[in-house]
Tab-separated table of C-alpha atoms in Angstrom:
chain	number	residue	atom	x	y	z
A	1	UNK	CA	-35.998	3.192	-16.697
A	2	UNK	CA	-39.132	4.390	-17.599
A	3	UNK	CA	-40.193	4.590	-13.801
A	4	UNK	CA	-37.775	7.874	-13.491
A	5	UNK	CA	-39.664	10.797	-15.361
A	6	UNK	CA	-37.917	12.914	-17.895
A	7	UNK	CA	-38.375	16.578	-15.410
A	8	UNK	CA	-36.680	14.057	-12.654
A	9	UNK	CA	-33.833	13.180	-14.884
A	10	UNK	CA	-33.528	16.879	-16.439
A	11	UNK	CA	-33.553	18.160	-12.703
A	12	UNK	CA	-31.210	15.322	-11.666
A	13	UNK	CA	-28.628	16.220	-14.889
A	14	UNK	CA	-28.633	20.105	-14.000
A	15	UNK	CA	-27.396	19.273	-10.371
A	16	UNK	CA	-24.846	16.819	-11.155
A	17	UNK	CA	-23.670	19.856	-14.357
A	18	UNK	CA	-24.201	23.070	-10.855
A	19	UNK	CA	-22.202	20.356	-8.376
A	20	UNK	CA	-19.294	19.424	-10.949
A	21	UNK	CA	-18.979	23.380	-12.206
A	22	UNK	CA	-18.894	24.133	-8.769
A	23	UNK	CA	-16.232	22.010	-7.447
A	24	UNK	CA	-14.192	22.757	-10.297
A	25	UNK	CA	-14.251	26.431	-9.376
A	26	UNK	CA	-13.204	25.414	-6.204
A	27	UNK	CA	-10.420	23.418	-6.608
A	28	UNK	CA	-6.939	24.566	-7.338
A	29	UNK	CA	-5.856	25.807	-10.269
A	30	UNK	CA	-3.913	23.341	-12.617
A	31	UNK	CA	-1.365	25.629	-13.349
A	32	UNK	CA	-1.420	26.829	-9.795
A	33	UNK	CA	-2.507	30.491	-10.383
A	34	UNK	CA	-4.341	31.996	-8.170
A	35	UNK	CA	-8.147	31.903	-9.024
A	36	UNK	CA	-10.442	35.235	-8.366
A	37	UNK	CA	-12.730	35.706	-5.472
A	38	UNK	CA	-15.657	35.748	-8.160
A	39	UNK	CA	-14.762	31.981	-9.053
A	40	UNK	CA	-14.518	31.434	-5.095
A	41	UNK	CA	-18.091	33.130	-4.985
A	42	UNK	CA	-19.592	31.333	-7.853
A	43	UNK	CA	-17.997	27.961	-6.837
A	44	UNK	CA	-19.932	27.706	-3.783
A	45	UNK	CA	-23.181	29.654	-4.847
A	46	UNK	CA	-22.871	26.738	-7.422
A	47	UNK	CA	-22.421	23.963	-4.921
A	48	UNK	CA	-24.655	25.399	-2.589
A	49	UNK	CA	-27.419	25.282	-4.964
A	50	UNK	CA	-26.462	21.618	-5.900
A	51	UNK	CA	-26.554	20.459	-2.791
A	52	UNK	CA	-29.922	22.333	-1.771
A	53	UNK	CA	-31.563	20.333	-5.615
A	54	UNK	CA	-29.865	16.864	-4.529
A	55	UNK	CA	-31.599	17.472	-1.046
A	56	UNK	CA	-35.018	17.720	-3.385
A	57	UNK	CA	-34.302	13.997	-4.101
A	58	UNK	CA	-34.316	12.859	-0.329
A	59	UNK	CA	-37.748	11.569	0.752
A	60	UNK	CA	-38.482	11.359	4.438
A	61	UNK	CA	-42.049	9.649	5.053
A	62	UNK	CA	-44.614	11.581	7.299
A	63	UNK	CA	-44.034	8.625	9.502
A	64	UNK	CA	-41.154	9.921	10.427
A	65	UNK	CA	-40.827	12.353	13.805
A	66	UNK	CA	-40.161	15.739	13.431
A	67	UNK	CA	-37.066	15.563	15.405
A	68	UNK	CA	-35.597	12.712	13.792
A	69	UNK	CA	-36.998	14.350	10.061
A	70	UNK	CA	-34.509	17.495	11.550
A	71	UNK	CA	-31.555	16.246	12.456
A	72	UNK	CA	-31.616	13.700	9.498
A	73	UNK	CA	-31.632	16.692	6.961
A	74	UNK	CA	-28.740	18.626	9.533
A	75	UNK	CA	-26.447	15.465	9.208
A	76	UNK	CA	-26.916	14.914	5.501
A	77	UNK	CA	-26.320	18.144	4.635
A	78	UNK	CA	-23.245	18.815	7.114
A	79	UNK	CA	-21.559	15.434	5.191
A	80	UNK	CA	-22.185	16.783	1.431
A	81	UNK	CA	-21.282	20.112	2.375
A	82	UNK	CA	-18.110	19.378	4.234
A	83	UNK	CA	-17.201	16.736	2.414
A	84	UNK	CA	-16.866	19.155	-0.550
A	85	UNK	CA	-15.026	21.997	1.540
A	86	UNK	CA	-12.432	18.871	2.691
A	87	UNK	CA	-11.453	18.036	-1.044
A	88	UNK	CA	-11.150	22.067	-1.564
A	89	UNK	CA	-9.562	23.564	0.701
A	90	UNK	CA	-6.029	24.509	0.481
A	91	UNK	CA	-4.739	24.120	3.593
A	92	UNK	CA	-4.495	20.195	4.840
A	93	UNK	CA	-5.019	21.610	8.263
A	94	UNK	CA	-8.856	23.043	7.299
A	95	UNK	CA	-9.029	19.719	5.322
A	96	UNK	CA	-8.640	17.492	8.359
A	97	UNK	CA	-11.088	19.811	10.644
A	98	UNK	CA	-13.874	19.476	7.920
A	99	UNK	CA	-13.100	15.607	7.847
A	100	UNK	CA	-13.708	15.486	11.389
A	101	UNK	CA	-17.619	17.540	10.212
A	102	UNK	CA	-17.736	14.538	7.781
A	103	UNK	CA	-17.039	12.170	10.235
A	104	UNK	CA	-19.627	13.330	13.002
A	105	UNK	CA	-22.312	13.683	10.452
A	106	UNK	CA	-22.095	10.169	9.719
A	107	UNK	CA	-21.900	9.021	12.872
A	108	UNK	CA	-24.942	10.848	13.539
A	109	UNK	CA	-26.380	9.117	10.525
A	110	UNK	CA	-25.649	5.962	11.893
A	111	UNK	CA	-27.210	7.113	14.813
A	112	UNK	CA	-30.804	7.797	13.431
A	113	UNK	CA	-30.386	4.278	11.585
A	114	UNK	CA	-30.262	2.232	14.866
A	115	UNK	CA	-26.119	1.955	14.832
A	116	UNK	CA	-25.417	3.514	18.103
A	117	UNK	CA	-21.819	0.826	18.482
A	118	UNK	CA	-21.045	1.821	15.534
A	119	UNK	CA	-21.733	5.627	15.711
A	120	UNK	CA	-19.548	5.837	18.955
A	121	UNK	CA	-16.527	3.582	17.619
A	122	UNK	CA	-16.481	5.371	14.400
A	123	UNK	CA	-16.177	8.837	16.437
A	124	UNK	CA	-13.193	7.162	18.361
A	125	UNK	CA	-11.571	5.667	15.707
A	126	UNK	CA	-11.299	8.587	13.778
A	127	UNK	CA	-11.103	11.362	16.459
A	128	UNK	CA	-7.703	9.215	16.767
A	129	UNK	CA	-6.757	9.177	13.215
A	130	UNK	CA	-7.491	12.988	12.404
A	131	UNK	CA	-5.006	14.260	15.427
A	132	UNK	CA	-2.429	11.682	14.227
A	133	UNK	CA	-2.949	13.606	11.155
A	134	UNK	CA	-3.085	16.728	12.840
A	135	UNK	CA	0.672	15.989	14.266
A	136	UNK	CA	1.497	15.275	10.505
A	137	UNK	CA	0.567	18.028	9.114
A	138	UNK	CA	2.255	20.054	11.607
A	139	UNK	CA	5.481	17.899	11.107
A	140	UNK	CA	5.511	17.895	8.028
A	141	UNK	CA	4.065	21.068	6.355
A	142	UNK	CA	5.998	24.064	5.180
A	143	UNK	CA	7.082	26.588	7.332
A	144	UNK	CA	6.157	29.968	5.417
A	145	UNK	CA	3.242	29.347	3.370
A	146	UNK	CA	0.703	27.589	1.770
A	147	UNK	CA	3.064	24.914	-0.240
A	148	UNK	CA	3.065	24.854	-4.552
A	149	UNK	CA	1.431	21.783	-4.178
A	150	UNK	CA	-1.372	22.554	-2.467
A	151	UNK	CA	-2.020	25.651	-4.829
A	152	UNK	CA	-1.914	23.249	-7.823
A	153	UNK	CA	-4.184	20.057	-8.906
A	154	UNK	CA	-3.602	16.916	-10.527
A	155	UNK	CA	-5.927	17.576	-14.244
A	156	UNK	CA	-9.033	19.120	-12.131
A	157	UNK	CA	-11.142	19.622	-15.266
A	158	UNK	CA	-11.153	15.531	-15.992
A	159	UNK	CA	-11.370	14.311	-12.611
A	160	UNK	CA	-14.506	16.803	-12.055
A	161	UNK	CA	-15.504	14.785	-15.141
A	162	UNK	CA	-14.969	11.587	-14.087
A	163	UNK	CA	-16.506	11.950	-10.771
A	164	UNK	CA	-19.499	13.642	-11.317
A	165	UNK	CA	-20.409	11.145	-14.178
A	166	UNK	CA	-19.431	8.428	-11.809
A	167	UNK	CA	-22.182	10.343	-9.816
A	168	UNK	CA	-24.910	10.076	-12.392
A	169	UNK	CA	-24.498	6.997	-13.327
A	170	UNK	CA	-24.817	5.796	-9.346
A	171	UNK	CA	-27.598	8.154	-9.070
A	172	UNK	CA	-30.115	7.385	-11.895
A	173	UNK	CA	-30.306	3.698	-11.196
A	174	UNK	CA	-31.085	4.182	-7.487
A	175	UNK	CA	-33.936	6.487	-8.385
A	176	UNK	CA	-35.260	4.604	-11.616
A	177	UNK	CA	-35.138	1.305	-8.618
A	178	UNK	CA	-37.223	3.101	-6.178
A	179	UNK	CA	-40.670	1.498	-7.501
A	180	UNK	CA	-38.990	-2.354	-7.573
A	181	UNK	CA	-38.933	-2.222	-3.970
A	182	UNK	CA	-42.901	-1.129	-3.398
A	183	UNK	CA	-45.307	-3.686	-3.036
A	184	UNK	CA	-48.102	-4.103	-5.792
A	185	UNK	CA	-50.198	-1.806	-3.613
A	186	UNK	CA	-47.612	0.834	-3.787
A	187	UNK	CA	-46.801	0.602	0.071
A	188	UNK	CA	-43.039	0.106	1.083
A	189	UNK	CA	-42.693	-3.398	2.884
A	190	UNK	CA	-41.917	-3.860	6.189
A	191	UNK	CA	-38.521	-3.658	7.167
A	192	UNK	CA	-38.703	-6.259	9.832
A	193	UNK	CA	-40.110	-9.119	7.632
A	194	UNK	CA	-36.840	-11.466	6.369
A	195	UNK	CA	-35.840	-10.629	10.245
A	196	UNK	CA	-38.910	-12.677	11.466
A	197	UNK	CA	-38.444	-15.394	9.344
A	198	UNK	CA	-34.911	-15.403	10.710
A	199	UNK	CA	-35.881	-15.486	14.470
A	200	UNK	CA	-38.384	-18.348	13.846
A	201	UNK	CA	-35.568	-20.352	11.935
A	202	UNK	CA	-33.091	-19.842	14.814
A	203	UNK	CA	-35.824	-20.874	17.452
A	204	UNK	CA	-36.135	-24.176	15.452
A	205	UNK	CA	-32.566	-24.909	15.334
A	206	UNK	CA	-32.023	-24.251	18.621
A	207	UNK	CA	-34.559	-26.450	20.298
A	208	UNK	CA	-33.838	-29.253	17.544
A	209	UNK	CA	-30.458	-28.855	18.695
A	210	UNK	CA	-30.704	-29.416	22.070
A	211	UNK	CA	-33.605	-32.501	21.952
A	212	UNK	CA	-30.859	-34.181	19.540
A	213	UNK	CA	-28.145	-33.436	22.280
A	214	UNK	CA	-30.263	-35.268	24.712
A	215	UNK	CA	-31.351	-38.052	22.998
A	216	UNK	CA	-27.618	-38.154	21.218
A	217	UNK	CA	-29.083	-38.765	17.475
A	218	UNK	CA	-26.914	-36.511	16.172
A	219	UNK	CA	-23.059	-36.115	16.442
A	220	UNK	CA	-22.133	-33.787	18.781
A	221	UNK	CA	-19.905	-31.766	16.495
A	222	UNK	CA	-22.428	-31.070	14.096
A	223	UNK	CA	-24.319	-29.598	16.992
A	224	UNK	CA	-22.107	-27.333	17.898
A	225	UNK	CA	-21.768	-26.649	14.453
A	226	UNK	CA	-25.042	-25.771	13.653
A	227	UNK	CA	-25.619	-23.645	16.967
A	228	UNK	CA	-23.018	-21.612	16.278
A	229	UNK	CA	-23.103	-21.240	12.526
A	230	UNK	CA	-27.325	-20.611	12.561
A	231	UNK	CA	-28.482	-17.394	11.196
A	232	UNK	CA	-27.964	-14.791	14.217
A	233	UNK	CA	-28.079	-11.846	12.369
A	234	UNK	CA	-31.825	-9.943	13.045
A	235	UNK	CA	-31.794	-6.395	14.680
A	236	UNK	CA	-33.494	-6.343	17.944
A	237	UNK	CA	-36.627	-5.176	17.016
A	238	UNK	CA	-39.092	-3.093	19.884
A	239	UNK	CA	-41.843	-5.650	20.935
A	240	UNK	CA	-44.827	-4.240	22.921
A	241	UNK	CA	-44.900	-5.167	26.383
A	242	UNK	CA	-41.384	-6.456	26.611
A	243	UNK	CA	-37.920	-4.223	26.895
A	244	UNK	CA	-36.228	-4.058	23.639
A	245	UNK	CA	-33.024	-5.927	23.812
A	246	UNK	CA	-29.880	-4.888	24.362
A	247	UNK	CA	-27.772	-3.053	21.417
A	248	UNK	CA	-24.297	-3.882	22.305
A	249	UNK	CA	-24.854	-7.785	23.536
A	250	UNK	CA	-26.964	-8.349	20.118
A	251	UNK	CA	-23.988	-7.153	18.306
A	252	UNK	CA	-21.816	-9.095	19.948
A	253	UNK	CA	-23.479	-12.299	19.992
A	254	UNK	CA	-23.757	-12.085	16.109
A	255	UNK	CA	-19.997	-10.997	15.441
A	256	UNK	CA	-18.948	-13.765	17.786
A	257	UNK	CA	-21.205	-16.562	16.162
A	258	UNK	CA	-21.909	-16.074	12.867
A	259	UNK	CA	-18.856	-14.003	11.999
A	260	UNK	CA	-16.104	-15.380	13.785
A	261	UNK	CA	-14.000	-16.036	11.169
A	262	UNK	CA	-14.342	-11.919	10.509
A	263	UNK	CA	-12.717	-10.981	13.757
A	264	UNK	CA	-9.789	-14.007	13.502
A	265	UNK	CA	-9.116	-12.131	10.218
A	266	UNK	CA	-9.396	-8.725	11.434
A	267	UNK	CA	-7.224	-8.831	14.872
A	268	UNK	CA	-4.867	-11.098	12.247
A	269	UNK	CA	-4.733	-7.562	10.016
A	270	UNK	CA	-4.266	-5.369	12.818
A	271	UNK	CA	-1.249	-7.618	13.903
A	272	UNK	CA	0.382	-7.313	10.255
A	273	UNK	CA	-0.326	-3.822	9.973
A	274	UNK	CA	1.632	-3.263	13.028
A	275	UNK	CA	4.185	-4.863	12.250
A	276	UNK	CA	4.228	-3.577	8.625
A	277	UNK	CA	4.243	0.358	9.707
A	278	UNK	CA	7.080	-0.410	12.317
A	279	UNK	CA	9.282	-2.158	9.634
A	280	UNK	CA	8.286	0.712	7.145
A	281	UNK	CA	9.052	3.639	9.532
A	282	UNK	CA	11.611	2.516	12.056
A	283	UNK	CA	15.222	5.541	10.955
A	284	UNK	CA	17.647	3.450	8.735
A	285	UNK	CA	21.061	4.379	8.475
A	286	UNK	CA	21.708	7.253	5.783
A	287	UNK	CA	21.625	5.722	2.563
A	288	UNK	CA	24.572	8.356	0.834
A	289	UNK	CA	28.260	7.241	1.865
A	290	UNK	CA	29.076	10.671	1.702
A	291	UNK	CA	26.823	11.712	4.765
A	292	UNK	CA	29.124	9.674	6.956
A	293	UNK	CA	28.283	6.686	9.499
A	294	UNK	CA	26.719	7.378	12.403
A	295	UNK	CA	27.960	5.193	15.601
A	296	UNK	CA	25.084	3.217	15.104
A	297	UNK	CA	25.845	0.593	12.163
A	298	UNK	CA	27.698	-2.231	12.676
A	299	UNK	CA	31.095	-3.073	10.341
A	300	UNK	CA	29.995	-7.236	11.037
B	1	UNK	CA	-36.883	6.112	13.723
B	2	UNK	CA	-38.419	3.802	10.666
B	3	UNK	CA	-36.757	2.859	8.094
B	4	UNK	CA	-38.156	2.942	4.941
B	5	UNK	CA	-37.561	2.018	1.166
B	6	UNK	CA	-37.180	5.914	0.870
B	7	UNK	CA	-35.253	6.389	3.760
B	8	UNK	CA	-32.351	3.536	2.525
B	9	UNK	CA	-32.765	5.819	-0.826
B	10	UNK	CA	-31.425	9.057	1.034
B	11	UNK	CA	-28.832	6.997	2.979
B	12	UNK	CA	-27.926	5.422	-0.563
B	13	UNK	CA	-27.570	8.843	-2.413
B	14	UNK	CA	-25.709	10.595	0.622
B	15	UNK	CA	-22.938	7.608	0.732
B	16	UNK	CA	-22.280	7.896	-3.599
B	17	UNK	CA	-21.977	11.512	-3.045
B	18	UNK	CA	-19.400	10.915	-0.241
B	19	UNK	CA	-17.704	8.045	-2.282
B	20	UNK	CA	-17.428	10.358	-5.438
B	21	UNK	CA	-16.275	13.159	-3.542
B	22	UNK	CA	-13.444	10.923	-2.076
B	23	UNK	CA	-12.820	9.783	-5.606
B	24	UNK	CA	-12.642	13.518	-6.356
B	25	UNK	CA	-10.087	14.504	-3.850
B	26	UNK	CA	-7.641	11.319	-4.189
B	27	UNK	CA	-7.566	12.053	-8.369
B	28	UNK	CA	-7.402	15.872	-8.058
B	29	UNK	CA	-5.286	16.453	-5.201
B	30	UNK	CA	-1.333	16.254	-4.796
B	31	UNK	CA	-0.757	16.821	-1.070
B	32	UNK	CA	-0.515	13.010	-0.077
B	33	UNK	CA	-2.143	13.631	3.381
B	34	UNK	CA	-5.183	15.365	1.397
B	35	UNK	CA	-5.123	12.055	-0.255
B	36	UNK	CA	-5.682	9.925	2.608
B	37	UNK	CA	-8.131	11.882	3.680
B	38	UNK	CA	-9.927	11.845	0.799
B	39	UNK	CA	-9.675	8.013	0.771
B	40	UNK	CA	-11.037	7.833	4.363
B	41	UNK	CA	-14.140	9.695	2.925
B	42	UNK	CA	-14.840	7.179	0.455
B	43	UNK	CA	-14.233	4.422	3.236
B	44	UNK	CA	-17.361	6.524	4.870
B	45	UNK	CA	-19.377	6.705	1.944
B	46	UNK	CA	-19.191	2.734	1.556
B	47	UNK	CA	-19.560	2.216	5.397
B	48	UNK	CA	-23.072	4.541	5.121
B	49	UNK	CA	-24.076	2.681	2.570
B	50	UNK	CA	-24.104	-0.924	4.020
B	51	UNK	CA	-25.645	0.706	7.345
B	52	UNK	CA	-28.620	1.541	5.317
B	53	UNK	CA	-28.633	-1.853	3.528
B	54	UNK	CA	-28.741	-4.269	6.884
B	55	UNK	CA	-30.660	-1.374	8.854
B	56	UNK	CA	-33.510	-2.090	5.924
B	57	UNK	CA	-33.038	-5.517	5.478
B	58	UNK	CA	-33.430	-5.666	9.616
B	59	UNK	CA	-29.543	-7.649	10.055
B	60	UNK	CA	-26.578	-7.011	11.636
B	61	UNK	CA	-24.633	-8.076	8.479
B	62	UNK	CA	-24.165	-4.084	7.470
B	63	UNK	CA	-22.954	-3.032	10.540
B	64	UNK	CA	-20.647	-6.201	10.801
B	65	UNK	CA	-19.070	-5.082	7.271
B	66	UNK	CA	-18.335	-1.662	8.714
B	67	UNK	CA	-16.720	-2.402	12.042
B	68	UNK	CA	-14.538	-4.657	9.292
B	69	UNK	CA	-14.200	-1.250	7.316
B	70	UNK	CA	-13.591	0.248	10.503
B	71	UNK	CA	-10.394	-1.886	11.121
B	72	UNK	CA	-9.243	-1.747	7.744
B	73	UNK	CA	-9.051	1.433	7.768
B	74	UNK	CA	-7.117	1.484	10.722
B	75	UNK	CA	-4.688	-0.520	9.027
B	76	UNK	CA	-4.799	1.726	5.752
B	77	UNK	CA	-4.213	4.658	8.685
B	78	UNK	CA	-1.229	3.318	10.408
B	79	UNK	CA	0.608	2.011	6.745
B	80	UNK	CA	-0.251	5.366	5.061
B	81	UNK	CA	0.615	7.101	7.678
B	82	UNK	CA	4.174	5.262	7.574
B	83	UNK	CA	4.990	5.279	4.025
B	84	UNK	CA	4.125	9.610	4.445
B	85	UNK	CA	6.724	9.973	6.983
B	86	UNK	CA	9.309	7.384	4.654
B	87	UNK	CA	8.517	9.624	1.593
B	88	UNK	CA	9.144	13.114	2.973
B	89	UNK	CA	11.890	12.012	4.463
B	90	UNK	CA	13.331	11.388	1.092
B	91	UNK	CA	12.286	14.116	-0.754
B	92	UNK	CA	11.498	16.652	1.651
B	93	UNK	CA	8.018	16.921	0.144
B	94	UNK	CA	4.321	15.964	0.490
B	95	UNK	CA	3.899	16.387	-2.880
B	96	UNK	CA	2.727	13.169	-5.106
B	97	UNK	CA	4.065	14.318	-8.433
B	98	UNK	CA	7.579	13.863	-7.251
B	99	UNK	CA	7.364	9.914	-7.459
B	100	UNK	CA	6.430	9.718	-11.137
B	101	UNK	CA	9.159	7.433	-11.700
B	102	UNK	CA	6.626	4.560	-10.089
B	103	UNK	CA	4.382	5.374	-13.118
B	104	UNK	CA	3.435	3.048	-15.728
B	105	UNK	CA	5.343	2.028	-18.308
B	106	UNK	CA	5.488	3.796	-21.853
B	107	UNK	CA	3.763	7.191	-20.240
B	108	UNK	CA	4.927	10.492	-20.022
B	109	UNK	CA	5.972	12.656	-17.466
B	110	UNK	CA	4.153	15.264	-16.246
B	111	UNK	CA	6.250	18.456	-15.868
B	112	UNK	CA	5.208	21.005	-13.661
B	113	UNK	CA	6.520	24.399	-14.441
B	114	UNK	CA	6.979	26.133	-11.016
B	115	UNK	CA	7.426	29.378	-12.467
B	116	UNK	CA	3.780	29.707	-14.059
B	117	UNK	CA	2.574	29.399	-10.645
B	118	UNK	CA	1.673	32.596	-8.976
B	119	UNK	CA	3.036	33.299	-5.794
B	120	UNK	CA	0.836	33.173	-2.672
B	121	UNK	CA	-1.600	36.547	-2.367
B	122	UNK	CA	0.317	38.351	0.066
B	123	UNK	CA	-2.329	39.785	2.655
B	124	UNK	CA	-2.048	43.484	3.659
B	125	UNK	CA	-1.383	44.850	7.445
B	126	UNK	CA	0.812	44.489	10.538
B	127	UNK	CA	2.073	40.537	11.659
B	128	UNK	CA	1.771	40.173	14.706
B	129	UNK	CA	3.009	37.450	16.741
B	130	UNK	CA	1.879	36.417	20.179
B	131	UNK	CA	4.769	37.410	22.894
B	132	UNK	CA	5.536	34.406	24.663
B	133	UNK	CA	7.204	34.431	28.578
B	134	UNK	CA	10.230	32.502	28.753
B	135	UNK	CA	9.916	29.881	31.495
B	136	UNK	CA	11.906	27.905	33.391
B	137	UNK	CA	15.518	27.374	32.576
B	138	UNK	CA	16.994	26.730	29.270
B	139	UNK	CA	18.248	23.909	28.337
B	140	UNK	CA	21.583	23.247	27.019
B	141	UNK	CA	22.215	23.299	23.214
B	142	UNK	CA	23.379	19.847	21.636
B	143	UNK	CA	27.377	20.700	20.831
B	144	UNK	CA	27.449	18.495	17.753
B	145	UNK	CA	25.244	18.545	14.988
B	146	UNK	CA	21.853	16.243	14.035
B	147	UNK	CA	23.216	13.649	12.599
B	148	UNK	CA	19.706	11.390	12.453
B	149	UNK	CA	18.269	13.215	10.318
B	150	UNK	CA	18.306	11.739	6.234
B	151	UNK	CA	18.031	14.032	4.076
């Protein structure tokens, strides 16, 4: 711990005390009274100055592009930001729209760290989700009104607490670990290096694999086995000279080699899930006598 | 764009702060949809996380962990979504605090006294409503009443 300098851990501590006073502001009242625009004011002056000192912590190299240095900083702040305005706001309606922020400033975050699949399906997935919600909230909410329960919270002071001490201690130990990772020289190591070893370990399985197959020393089953079990899993990485390979094929030769087990499991969840939400929400007859029985349950 | 020891550092510190937060909004909160939001988030603070892990370690293995993330939360999506619409239909409520009786064992009750809360700031000046232009003909009214509905 001694690699994180006291003025790094007094400036960390005094963010993580602005952030938590400022949320708490923010939130509901316990009691559900009706806080002052001053606490509204200070709340996100508070925050706003939090998340402006945690930005202090983010280092982007000079290797970096301008472009992507920009729109790095625009996504990161647009997820800390909204994310706090989701967990505030009093209306689930405002909640879900600054969700949906949250959700395109990660994709875009995925995005700058070579995730493009993923940045897309995420957008999809939960573009769905939020207007399901959307139709909730509309169902469901009260007609006249912001409801009681959305004017009070659950113990805000302790959960503040909780979380933002939940935050320091996740906080200090990534900063105090940034040293481990430099090389004796102080220079970051290259990214790509386990991935070469990788590709060089696949290219000697695979051409072991096939001269066995031809001269039939090995079983055939343990073959297969190996070809389709071998380590898969290195980024395409951009080789001078040649075209970099293709984002979406990589992807899917790994999940459907090394981690095809992962997708029997997941399409196996999907199927249950299904199932489980229509057996949860599918109308049951009323369960009070008095109501009376509709024409639809049966006396056998 | 290359990634960097510092660079998996800001991705690392963004995704706690988005994890916390969730945490913050599922303990605080008491409109259940606010909850699942806020559980959602924290799915997204995880799923930035292990981008930034296999993006630096130069694997797919992060990415395949969040299109897994991806589908579980689908799943959390579609269940929560269910057991909302079961609950309100009991209670007539989004509220959390009414199903205390699923609490543990040997604690307390949490009563809420309705009347300390202060009624909604009522905001100054004319309603208006937008004037909509009947269209097309209406349809006829249902002679007997709902009788679907549980309540």
């Amino acid at each position: 711990m001694d690699t994180l300098s006291t003025a790094d851990l007094v400036k960390l501590f005094l963010t993580i005390v602005f952030g938590a006073t400022g949320t708490y502001l923010l939130l509901p009242h316990s009691l559900g009274k009706v806080k002052p625009k001053l606490a509204h004011f200070v709340g996100l002056v508070l925050v706003a100055v939090a998340v402006i000192a945690i930005s202090g912590f983010w280092k982007v190299g000079k290797e970096v592009e301008l472009v992507s240095r920009l729109f790095f900083y625009l996504f990161a702040f647009m997820a800390v930001g909204c994310a706090i305005l989701t967990i505030t706001s009093r209306d689930p309606v405002h909640s879900a729209l600054w969700f949906a922020a949250v959700v395109l400033a990660t994709s875009g975050l995925f995005l700058l760290s070579g995730a493009q699949f993923l940045a897309a399906g995420t957008v999809i997935v939960y573009a769905g989700a939020i207007i399901v919600t959307f139709l909730f909230v509309i169902m469901l909410a009260q007609k006249e009104g912001r409801a009681l329960y959305d004017r009070m919270a659950r113990a805000p002071f302790f959960a503040t607490l909780s979380s933002f001490l939940l935050l320091l201690g996740l906080i200090v130990p990534l900063l105090g670990m940034r040293p481990l990772v430099l090389d004796q020289d102080g220079k970051p190591p290259q990214a790509s290096l386990t991935g070469n070893a990788m590709v060089s370990m696949a290219d000697r399985l695979d051409t072991t694999g096939r001269a066995d197959l031809v001269k039939g020393t090995m079983p055939n089953h343990k073959i297969v086995l190996e070809r389709v079990m071998g380590p898969r899993s290195t980024l395409p990485e951009r080789t001078p000279g040649k075209a970099k390979p293709a984002h979406v094929a990589s992807l899917g030769a790994v999940l459907f080699t090394d981690h095809l087990l992962t997708i029997e499991l997941a399409g196996s969840l999907l199927f249950v899930a299904l199932i489980g939400a229509l057996a949860i929400a599918t109308p049951k007859p009323p369960i009070r006598p008095t109501v009376g029985t509709p024409s639809t349950t049966t006396t056998a | 764009m290359p990634f960097s020891a510092e660079m998996l550092l800001n991705y690392l510190i963004i995704g706690a702060v988005l994890m916390v937060l969730g945490m913050l909004g599922f303990l605080s909160r008491r409109n259940m949809i606010v909850m699942f939001l806020s559980a959602e988030m924290m799915l997204q603070g995880t799923a930035l996380t292990l981008v930034g892990f296999g993006r630096f370690h130069g694997n797919w293995t992060g990415q395949i962990f969040t299109i897994v993330i991806l589908t579980v939360a689908a799943c959390e999506a579609s269940i929560a979504l269910a057991l909302i619409l079961i609950l309100f239909n009991r209670k007539s409520s989004l509220d959390v605090s009414l199903w205390q009786e699923l609490r543990e064992p040997g604690r307390s009750a949490i009563v809420d006294q309705a009347s300390d809360a202060e009624p909604e700031p009522i905001i100054r000046g004319i309603e208006t409503y937008p004037h909509l232009v009947p269209a097309g003909v209406e349809p006829p009214h249902p002679t007997e009443s709902w009788t679907e509905r549980r309540d």
